[in-house]
mmCIF file of C-alpha atoms in Angstrom:
data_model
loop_
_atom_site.group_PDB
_atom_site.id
_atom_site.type_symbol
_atom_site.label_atom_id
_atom_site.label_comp_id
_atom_site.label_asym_id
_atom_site.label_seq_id
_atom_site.Cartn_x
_atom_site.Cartn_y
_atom_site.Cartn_z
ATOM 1 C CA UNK A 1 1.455 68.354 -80.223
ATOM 2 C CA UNK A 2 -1.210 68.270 -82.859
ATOM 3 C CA UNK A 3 -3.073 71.474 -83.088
ATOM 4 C CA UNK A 4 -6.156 70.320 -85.087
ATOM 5 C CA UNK A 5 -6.596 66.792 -85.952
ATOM 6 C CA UNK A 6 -9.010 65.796 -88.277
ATOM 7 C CA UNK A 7 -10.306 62.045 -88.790
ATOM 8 C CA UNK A 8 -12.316 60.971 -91.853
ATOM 9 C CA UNK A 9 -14.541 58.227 -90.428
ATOM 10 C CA UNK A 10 -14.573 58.394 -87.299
ATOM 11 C CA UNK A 11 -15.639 54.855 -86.562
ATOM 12 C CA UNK A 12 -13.624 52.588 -84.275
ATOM 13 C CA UNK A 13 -9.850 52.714 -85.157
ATOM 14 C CA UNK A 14 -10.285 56.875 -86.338
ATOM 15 C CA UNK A 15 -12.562 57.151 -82.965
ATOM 16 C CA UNK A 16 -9.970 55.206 -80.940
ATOM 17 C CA UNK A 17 -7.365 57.111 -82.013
ATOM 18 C CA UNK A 18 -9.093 60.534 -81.398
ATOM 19 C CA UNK A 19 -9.795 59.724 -77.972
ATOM 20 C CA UNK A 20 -6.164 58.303 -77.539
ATOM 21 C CA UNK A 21 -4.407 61.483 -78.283
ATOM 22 C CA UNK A 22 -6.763 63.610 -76.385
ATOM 23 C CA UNK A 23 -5.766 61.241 -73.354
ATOM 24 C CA UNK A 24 -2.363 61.765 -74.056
ATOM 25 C CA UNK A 25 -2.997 64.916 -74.234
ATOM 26 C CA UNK A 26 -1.231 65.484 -77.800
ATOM 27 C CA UNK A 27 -4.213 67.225 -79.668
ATOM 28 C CA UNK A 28 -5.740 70.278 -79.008
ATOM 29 C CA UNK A 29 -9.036 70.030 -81.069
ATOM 30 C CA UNK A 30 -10.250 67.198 -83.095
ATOM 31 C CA UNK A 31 -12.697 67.258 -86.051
ATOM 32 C CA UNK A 32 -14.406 64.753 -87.572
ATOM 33 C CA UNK A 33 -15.614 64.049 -91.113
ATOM 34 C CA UNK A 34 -18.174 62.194 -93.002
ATOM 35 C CA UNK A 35 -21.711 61.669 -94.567
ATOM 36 C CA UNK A 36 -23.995 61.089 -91.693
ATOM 37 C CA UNK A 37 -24.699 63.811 -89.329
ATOM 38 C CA UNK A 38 -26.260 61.608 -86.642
ATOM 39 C CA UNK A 39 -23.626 59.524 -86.419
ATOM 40 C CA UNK A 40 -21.124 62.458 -86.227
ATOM 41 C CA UNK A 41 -23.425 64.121 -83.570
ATOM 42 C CA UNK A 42 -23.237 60.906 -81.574
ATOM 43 C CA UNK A 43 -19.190 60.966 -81.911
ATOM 44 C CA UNK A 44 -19.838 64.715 -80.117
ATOM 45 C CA UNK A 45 -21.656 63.121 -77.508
ATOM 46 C CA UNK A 46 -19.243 60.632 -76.729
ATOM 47 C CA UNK A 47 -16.392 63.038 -76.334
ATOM 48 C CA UNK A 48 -14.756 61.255 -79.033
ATOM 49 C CA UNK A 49 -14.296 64.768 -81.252
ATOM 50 C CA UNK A 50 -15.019 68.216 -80.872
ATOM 51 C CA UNK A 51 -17.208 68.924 -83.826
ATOM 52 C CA UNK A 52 -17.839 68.166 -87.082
ATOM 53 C CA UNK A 53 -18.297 68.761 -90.309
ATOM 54 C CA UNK A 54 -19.978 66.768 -93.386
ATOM 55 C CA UNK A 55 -17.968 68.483 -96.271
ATOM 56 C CA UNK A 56 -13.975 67.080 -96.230
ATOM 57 C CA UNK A 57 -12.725 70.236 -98.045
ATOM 58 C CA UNK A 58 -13.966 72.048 -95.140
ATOM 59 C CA UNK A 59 -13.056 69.826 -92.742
ATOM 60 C CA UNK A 60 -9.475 69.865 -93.380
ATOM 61 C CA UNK A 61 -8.834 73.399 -93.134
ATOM 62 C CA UNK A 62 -6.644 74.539 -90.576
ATOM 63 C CA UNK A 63 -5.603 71.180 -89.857
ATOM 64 C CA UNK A 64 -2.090 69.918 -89.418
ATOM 65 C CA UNK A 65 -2.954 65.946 -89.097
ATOM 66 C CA UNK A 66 -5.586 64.062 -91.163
ATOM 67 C CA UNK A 67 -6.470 60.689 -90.759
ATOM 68 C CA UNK A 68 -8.699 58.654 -93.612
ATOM 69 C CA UNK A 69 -9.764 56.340 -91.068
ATOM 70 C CA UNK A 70 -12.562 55.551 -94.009
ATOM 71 C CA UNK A 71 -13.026 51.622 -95.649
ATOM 72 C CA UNK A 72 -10.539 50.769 -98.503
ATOM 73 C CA UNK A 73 -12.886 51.344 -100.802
ATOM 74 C CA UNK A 74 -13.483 54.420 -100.281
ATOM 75 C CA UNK A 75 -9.926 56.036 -100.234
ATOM 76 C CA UNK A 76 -9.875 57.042 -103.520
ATOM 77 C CA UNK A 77 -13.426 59.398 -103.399
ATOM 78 C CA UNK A 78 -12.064 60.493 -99.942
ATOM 79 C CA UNK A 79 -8.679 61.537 -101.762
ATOM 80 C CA UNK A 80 -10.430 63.021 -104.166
ATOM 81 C CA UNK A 81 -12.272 65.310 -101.793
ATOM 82 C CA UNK A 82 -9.538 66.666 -99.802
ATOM 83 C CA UNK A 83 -7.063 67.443 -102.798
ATOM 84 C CA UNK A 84 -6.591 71.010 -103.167
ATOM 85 C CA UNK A 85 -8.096 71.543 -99.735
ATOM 86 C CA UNK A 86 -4.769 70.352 -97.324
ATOM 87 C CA UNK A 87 -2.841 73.039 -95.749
ATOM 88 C CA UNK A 88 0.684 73.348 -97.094
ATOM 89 C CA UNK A 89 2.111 72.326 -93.548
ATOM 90 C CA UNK A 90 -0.721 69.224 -93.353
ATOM 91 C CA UNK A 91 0.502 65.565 -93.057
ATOM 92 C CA UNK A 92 -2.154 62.803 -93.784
ATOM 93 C CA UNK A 93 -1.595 59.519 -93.205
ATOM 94 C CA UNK A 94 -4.702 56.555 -93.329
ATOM 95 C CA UNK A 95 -5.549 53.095 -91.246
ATOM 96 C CA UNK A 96 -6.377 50.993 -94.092
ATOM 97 C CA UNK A 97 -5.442 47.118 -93.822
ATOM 98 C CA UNK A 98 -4.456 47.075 -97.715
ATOM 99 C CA UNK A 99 -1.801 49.300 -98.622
ATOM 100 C CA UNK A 100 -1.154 48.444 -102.288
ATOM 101 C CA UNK A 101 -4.615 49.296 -103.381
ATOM 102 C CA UNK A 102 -4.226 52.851 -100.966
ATOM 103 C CA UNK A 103 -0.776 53.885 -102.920
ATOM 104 C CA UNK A 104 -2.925 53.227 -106.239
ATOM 105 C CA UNK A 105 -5.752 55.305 -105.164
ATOM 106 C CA UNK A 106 -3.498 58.510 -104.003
ATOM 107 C CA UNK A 107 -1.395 58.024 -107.301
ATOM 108 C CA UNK A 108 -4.854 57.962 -109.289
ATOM 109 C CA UNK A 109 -5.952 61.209 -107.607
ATOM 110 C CA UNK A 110 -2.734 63.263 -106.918
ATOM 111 C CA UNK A 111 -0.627 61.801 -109.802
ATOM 112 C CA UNK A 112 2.339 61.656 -107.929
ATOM 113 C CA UNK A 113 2.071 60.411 -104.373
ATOM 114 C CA UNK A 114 2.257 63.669 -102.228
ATOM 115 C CA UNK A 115 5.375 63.863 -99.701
ATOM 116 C CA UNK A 116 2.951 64.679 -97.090
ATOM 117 C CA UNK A 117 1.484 61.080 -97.392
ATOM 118 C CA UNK A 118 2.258 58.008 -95.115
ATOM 119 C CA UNK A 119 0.302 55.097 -95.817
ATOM 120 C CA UNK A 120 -0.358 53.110 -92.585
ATOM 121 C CA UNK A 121 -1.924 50.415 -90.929
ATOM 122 C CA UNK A 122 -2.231 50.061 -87.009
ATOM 123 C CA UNK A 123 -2.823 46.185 -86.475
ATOM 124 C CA UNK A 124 -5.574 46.654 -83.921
ATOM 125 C CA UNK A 125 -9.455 46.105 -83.416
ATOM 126 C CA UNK A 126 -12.071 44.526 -82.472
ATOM 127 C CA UNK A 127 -15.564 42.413 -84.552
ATOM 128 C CA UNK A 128 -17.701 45.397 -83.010
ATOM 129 C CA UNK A 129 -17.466 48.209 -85.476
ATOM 130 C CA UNK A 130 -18.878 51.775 -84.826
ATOM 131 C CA UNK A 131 -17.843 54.865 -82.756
ATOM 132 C CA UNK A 132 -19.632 53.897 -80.247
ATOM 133 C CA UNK A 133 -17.178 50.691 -79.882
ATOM 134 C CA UNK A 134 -14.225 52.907 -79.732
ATOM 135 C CA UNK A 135 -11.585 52.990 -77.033
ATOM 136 C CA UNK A 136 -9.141 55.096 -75.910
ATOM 137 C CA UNK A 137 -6.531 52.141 -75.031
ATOM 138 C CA UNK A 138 -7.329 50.448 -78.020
ATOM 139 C CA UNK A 139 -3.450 50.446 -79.743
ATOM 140 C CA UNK A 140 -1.882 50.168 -76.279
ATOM 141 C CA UNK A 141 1.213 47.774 -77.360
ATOM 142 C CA UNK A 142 -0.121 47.123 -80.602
ATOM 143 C CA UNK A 143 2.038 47.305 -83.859
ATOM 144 C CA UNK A 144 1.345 49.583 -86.127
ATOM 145 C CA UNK A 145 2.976 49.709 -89.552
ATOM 146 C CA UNK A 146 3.982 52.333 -91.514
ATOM 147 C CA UNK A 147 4.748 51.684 -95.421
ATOM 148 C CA UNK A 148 6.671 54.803 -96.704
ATOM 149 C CA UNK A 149 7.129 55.734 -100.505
ATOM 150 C CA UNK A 150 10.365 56.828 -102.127
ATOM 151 C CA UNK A 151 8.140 60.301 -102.250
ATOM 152 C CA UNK A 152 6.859 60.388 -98.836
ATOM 153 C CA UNK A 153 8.827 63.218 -96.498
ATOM 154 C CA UNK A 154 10.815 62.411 -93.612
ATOM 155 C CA UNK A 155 9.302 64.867 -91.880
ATOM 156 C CA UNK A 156 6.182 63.896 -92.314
ATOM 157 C CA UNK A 157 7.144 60.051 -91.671
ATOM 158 C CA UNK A 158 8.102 61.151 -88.012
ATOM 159 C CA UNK A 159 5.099 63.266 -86.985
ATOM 160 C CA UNK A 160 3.219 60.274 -88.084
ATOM 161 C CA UNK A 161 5.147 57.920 -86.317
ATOM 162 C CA UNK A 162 5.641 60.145 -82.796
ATOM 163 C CA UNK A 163 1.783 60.180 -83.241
ATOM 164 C CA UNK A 164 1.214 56.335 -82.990
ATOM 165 C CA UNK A 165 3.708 56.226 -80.671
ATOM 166 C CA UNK A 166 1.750 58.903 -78.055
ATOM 167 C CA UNK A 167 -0.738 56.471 -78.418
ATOM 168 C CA UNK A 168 1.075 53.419 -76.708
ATOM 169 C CA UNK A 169 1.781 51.766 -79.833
ATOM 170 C CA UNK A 170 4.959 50.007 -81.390
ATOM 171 C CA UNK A 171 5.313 51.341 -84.874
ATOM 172 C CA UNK A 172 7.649 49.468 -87.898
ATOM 173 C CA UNK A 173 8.222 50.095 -90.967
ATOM 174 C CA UNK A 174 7.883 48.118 -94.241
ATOM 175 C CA UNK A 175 7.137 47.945 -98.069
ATOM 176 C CA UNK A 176 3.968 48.065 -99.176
ATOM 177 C CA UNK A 177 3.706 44.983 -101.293
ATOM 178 C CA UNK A 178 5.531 43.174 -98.433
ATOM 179 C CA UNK A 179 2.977 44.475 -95.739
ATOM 180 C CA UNK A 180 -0.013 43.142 -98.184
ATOM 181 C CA UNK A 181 1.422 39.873 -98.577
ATOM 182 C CA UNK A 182 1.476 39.046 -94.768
ATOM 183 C CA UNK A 183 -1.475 40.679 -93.548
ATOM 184 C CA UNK A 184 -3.226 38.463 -96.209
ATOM 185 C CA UNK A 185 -1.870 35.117 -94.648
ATOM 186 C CA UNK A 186 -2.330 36.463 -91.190
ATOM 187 C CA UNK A 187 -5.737 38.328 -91.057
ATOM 188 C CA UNK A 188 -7.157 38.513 -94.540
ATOM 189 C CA UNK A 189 -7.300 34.732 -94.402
ATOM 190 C CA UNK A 190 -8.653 34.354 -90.994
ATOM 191 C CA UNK A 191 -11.574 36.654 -91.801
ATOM 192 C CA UNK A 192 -12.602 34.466 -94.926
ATOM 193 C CA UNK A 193 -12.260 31.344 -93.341
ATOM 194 C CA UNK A 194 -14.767 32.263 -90.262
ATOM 195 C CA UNK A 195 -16.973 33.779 -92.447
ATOM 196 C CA UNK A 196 -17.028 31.007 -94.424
ATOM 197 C CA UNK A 197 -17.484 28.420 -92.535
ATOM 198 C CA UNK A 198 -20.482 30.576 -90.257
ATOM 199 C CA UNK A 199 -22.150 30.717 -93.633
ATOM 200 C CA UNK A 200 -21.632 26.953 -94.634
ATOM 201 C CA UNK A 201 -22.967 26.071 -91.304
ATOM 202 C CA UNK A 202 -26.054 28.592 -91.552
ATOM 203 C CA UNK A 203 -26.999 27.379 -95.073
ATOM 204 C CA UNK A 204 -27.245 23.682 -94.024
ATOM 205 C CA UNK A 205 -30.906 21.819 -92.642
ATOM 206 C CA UNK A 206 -29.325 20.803 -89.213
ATOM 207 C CA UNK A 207 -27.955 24.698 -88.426
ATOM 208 C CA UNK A 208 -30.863 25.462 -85.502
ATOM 209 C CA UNK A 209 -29.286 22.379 -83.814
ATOM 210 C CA UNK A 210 -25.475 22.886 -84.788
ATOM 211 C CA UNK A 211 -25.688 26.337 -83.379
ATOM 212 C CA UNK A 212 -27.165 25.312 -80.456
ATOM 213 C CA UNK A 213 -24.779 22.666 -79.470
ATOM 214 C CA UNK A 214 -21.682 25.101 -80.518
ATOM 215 C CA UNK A 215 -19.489 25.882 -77.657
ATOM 216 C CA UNK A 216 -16.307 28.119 -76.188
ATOM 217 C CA UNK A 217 -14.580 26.496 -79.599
ATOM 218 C CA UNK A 218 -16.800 27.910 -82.557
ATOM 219 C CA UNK A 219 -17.281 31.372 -80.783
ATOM 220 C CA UNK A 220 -13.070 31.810 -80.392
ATOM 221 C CA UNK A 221 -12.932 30.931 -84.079
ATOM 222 C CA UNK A 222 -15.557 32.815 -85.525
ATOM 223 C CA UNK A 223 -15.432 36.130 -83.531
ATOM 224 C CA UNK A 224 -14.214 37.978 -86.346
ATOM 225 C CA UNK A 225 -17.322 37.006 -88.251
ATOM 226 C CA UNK A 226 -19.093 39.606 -86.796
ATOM 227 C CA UNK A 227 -17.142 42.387 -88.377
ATOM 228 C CA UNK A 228 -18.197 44.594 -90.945
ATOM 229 C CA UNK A 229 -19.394 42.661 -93.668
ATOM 230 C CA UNK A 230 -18.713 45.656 -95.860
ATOM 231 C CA UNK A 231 -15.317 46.595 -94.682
ATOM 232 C CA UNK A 232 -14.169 42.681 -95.172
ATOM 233 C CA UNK A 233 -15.927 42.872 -98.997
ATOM 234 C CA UNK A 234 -13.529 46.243 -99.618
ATOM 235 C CA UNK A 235 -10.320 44.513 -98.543
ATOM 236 C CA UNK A 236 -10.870 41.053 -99.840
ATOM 237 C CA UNK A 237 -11.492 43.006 -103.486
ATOM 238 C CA UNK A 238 -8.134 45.028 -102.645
ATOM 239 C CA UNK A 239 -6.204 42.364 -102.055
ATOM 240 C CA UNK A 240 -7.395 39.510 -103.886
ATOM 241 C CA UNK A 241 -4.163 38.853 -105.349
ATOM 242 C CA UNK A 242 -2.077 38.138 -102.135
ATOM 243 C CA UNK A 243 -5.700 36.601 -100.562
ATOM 244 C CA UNK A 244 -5.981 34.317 -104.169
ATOM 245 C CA UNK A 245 -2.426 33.154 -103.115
ATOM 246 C CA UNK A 246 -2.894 32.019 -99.511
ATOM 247 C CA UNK A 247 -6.359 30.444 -100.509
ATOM 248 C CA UNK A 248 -4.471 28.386 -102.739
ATOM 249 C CA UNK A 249 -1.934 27.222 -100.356
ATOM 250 C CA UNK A 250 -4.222 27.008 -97.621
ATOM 251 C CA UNK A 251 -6.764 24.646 -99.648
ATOM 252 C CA UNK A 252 -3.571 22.480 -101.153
ATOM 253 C CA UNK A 253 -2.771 21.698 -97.145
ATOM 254 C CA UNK A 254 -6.422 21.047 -96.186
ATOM 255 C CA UNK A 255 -6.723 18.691 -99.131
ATOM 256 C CA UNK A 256 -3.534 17.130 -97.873
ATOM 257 C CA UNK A 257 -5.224 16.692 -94.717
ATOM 258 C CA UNK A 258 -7.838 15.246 -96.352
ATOM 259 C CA UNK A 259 -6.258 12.653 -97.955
ATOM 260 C CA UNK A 260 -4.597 11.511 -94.664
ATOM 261 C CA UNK A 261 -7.825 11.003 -93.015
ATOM 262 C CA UNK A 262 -9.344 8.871 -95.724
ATOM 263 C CA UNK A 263 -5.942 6.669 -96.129
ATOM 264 C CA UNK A 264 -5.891 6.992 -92.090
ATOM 265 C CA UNK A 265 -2.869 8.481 -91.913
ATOM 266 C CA UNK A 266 -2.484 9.031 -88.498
ATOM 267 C CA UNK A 267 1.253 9.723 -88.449
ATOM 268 C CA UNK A 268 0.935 12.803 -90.984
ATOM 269 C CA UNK A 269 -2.272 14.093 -88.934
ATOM 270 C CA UNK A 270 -0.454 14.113 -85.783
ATOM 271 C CA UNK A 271 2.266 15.485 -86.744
ATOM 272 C CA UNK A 272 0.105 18.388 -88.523
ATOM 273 C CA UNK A 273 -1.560 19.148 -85.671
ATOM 274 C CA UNK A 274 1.594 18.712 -83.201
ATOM 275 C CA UNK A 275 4.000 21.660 -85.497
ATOM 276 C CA UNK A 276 0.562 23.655 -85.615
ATOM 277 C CA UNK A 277 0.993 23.315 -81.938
ATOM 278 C CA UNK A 278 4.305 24.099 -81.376
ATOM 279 C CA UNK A 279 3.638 27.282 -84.007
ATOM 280 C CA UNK A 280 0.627 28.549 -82.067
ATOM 281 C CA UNK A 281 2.575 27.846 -78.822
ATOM 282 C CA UNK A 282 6.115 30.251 -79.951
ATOM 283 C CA UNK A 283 3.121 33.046 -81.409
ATOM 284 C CA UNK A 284 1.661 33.039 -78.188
ATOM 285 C CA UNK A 285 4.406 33.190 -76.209
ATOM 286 C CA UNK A 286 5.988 36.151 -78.515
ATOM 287 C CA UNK A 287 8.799 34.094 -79.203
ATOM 288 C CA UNK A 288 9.689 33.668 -83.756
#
């Protein structure tokens, strides 16, 4: 049971999960922190958290569980503002999808990376952004990954992990670099690609028409383009790196592809898109 849970952004994962654990019934009061009081007043009316307060310091007090459900770029000022302020029995974990550039932030504020820190990452969400978007069965068999630190407790690794898991959600464990190198092949990447192509398509003379005509298709692959613009432009910059790297191998393929369609190449396309097939088919049927 967490006594007082406090969530730093309460938005839609740090919404989510508030209203998750109070359905589980494994929080007794949750508190939520930020910069705008209307939003945080609307997060009261929704139920999603008890009440509020617009200073972190004090927000923190008397808590035993803080979440920085805040975007990557803003860890490090968030840090910043609850150091000194944590209870001595306080675990704080965050829900950033970068965990490299997290690690650097804490060690930047705290020097060393307190024990009471475990740097996580539920893999979970929707495009809409917002507390109003939040739900309560939002990580409901979801994964959510936890990337531990030589300093991090183990004590506080398993009241983080029993809290993901009151939530309905599957929680591993791996390294941080590791964690960063896959989620940039396997959502960093998406979210660049359908943004990218959205703008390429807005920017040309035909787009009234091509949006017009654009079916089931376009609107599967560019969903994610209508997340946060802003949260996408703090985790691209975090983990440009590991992003720089799948770019690369993703643009050496689709000028691979290319080549095969001016040559006409029609054995290499097919069998392109027939292992993409047989990939997509194993992923969706949960099998390696």
């Amino acid at each position: 049971m967490i006594n007082r849970l406090v969530v730093i952004g309460v938005g839609l994962i740090g919404g989510s999960l508030a209203l998750a654990l109070k359905k589980a019934g494994a929080c007794r009061e949750v508190v939520g922190a930020g910069r705008n009081p209307l939003h945080l007043n609307k997060a009261v009316e929704l139920g999603v958290i008890d009440r509020f307060e617009t200073d972190i310091g004090r927000a923190v007090q008397g808590a035993d569980m803080v979440v920085l459900a805040v975007p990557v770029g803003a860890m490090e000022a968030s840090f910043a503002q609850l150091r000194g302020h944590l209870e001595p029995d306080a675990v704080f974990t965050d829900v950033g999808s970068t965990k490299g550039s997290v690690v650097e932030a804490a060690r930047r504020v705290f020097t060393q990376v307190p024990a009471a820190f475990v740097p996580g990452h539920p893999i979970a969400g929707t495009e809409d952004s917002g507390v109003a978007a939040a739900v309560a069965g939002l990580f409901q068999q979801r994964r959510v990954v936890l990337t531990p630190l030589p300093e991090t407790s183990a004590e506080a690794l398993a009241k983080v992990r029993e809290m993901w898991q009151r939530v309905g959600a599957e929680v591993v464990e791996t390294g941080v670099a590791h964690h960063d190198e896959v989620l940039a092949a396997t959502s960093h990447l998406p979210h660049l690609l359908a943004y990218t192509l959205v703008d390429t398509l807005a920017r040309m003379d035909t787009s009234e028409e091509i949006f017009r005509y654009a079916a089931s298709g376009f609107r599967d692959f560019t969903r994610i383009a209508g997340s946060s613009p802003q949260m996408w432009h703090d985790i691209c910059l975090a983990n440009r790196n590991a992003i720089l790297d799948m770019i690369r191998r993703f643009t050496e393929d689709l000028e691979q592809l290319a080549v095969a369609l001016r040559t006409e190449d029609s054995a290499e396309i097919l069998g392109r898109f027939t292992r993409a097939k047989g990939a997509r088919d194993r992923f969706k049927a949960g099998k390696p």
